XYZ file of C-alpha atoms in Angstrom:
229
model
C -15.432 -22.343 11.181
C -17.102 -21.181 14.092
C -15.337 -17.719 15.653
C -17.076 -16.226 19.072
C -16.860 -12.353 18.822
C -16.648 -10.374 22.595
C -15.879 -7.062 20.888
C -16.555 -5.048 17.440
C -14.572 -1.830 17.115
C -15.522 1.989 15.459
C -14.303 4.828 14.458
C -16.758 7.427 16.837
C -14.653 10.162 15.203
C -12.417 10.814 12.646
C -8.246 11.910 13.082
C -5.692 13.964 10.909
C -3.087 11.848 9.383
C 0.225 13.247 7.884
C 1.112 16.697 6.397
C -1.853 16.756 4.648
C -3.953 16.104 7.987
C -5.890 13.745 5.966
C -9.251 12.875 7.860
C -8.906 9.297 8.667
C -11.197 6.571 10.619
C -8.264 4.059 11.501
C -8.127 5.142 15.342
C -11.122 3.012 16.190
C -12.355 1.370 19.897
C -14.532 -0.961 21.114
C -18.357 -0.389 20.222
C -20.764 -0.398 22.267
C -23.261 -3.456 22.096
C -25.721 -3.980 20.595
C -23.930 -3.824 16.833
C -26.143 -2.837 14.140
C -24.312 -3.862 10.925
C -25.584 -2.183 7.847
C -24.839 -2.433 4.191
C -22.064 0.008 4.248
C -20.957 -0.796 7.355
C -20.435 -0.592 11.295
C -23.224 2.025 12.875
C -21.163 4.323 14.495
C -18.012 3.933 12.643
C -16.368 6.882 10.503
C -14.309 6.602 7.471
C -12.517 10.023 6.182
C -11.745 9.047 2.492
C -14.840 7.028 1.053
C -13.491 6.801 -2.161
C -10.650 4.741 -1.000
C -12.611 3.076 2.473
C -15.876 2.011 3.828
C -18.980 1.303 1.536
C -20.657 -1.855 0.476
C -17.975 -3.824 -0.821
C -15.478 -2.972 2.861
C -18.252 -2.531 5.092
C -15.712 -4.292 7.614
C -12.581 -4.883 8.020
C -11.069 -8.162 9.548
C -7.565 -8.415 10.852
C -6.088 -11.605 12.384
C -4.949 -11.162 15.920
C -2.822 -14.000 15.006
C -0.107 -11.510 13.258
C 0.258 -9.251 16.184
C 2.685 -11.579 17.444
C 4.752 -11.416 14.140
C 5.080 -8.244 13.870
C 6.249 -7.427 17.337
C 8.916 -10.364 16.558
C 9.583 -8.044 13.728
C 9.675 -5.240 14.827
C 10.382 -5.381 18.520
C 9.848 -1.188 18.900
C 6.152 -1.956 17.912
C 5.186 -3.882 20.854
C 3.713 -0.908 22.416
C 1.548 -0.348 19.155
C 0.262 -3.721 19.122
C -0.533 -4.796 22.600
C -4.007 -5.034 21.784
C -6.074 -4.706 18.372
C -7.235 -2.082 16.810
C -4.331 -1.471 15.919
C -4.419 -2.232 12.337
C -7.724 -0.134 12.343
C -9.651 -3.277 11.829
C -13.683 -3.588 13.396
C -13.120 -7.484 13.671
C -10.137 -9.129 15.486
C -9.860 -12.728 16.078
C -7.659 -15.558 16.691
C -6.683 -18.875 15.139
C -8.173 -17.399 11.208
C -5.499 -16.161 8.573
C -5.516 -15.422 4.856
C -4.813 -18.981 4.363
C -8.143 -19.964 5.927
C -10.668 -17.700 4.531
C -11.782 -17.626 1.075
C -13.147 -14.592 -1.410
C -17.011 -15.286 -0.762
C -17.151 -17.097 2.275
C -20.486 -16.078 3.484
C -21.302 -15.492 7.451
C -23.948 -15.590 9.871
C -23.232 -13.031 12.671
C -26.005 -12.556 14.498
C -28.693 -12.043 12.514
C -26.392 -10.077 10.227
C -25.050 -12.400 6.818
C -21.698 -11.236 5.436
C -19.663 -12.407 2.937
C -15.729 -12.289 1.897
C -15.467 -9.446 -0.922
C -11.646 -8.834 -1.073
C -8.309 -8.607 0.359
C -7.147 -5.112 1.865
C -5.134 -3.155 -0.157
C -2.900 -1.411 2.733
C -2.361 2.517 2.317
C 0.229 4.962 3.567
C -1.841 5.278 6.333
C -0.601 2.513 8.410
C 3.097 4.128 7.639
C 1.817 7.189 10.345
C -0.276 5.257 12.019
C 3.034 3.268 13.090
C 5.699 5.654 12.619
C 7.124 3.381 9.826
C 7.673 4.934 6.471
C 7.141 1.533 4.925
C 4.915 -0.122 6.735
C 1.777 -0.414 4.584
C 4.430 -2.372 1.640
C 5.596 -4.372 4.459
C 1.900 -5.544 4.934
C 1.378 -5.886 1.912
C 4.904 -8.173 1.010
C 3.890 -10.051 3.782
C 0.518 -10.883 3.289
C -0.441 -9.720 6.291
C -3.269 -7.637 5.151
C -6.371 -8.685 6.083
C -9.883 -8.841 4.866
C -13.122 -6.987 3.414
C -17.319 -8.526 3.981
C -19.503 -7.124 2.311
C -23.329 -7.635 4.213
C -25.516 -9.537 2.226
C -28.171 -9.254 4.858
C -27.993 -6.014 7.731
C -29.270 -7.204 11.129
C -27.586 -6.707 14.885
C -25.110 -9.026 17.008
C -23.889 -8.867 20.671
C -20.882 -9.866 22.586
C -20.840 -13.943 22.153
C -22.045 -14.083 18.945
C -20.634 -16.237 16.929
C -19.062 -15.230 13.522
C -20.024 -18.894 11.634
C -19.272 -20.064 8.250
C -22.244 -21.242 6.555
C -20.838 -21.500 2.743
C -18.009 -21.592 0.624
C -18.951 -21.245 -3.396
C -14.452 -20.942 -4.264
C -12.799 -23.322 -1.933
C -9.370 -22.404 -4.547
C -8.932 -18.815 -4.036
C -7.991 -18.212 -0.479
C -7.173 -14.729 0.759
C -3.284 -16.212 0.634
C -3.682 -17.001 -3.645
C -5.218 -13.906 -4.045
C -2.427 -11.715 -2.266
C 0.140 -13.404 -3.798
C -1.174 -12.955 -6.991
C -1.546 -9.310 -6.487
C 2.034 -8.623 -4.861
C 4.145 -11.327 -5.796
C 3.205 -13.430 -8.945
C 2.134 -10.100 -10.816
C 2.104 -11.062 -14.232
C 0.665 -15.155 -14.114
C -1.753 -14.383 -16.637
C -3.687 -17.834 -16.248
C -4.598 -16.860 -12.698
C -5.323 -13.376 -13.356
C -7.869 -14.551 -16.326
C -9.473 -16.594 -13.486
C -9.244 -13.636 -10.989
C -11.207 -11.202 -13.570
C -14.317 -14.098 -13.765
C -14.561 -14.784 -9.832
C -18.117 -13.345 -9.635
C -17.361 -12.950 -5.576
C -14.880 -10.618 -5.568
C -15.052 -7.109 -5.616
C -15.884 -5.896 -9.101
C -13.101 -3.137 -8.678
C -10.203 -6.331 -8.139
C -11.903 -8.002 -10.662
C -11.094 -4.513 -13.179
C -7.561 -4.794 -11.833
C -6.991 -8.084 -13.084
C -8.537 -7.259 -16.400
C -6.076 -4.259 -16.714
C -3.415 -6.417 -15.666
C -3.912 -8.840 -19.059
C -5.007 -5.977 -21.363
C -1.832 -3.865 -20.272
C 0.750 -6.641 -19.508
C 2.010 -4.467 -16.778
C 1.315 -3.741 -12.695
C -0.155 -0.735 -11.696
C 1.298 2.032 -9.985
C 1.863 1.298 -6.285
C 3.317 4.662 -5.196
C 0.296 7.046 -4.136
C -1.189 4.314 -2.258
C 1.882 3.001 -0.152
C 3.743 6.272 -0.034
C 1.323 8.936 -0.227
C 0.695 11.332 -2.617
């Protein structure tokens, strides 16, 4: 997998979102060149709730331009919103590269920046004002639409060209697709959620959710996160 990147997008300042005017770093542009890429993340990109986004284990976000297209078949109404990316507030967009082809630690050279696949995105209510769509962040998530987390295993700095290049693949079975259908539509297959909690790649916090998953025998609450609180 070999994946030439012309643009990187940031956050250079934060919005309000909702009634709350929640601080948020989802209305993001190209970066300027040269991209420094540091352990938590973009240089010059904001996030407005770091409990919830940003840090070492979503230091960027990638979203498939190939689901642009679905959506607007979707949703004709959205076209406008998704003529180009960043749409999905995403700092990497690129063609021809779903959840179906990338898998939790994949590792990356970009640049002379190494990253590596740490999770799936968990969509938030966000994306329901960010589209004008009170359920848009479950529809991403139904869908599997959601995207994906790296976390940088070595900082360094790309420019336009470089090539986003897969150099190793350590769990060639859990593709971005298993995992989100584990998460949002086989809740409860507690074989593959025993595997989940022991994938030493994956975000220790998904790795937790699994865990609580078997001990409880139930799914977490959804609401606060789709909906808002």
């Amino acid at each position: 997998m070999n994946l030439m990147i012309e643009t990187l997008f940031a956050a250079p300042a934060l919005i309000s979102l909702g009634p709350r005017a929640a601080p948020s770093g989802i209305a993001k542009s190209a970066a300027p060149p040269p991209w420094r890429i540091l352990s938590d993340g973009l240089c010059g990109d904001c996030q407005g709730d770091l409990r919830h986004h940003g840090g070492p284990e979503k230091a960027l976000h990638h979203y498939p331009r190939d689901h642009y297209d679905a959506w607007a078949k979707e949703e004709p109404e959205l076209a406008d919103a998704l003529a180009a990316p960043p749409a999905f507030g995403e700092n990497i967009s690129t063609l021809g590269v779903t959840e179906r082809d990338v898998c939790i630690g994949d590792v990356f050279t970009f640049g002379s920046a190494l990253l590596q696949v740490s999770q799936g995105r968990q969509p938030c209510w966000k994306l329901n004002v960010r589209f004008a769509r009170p359920d848009m962040a479950r529809r991403v998530q139904t869908s599997g639409r959601t995207g994906w987390y790296y976390r940088v295993l070595r900082e360094g700095v790309a420019e336009p060209g470089a090539s986003l290049q897969r150099v190793e693949r350590p769990l060639p079975d859990w593709p971005l697709s298993r995992l989100n259908e584990l998460l949002y539509l086989r809740m409860l297959d507690r074989d593959a959620l025993a595997q989940m909690a022991e994938l030493a790649s994956l975000a220790r916090n998904w790795r937790e959710l699994a865990a609580r998953r078997l001990a409880r025998g139930a799914v977490e609450d959804w609401s606060t996160r789709l909906e808002g609180a």
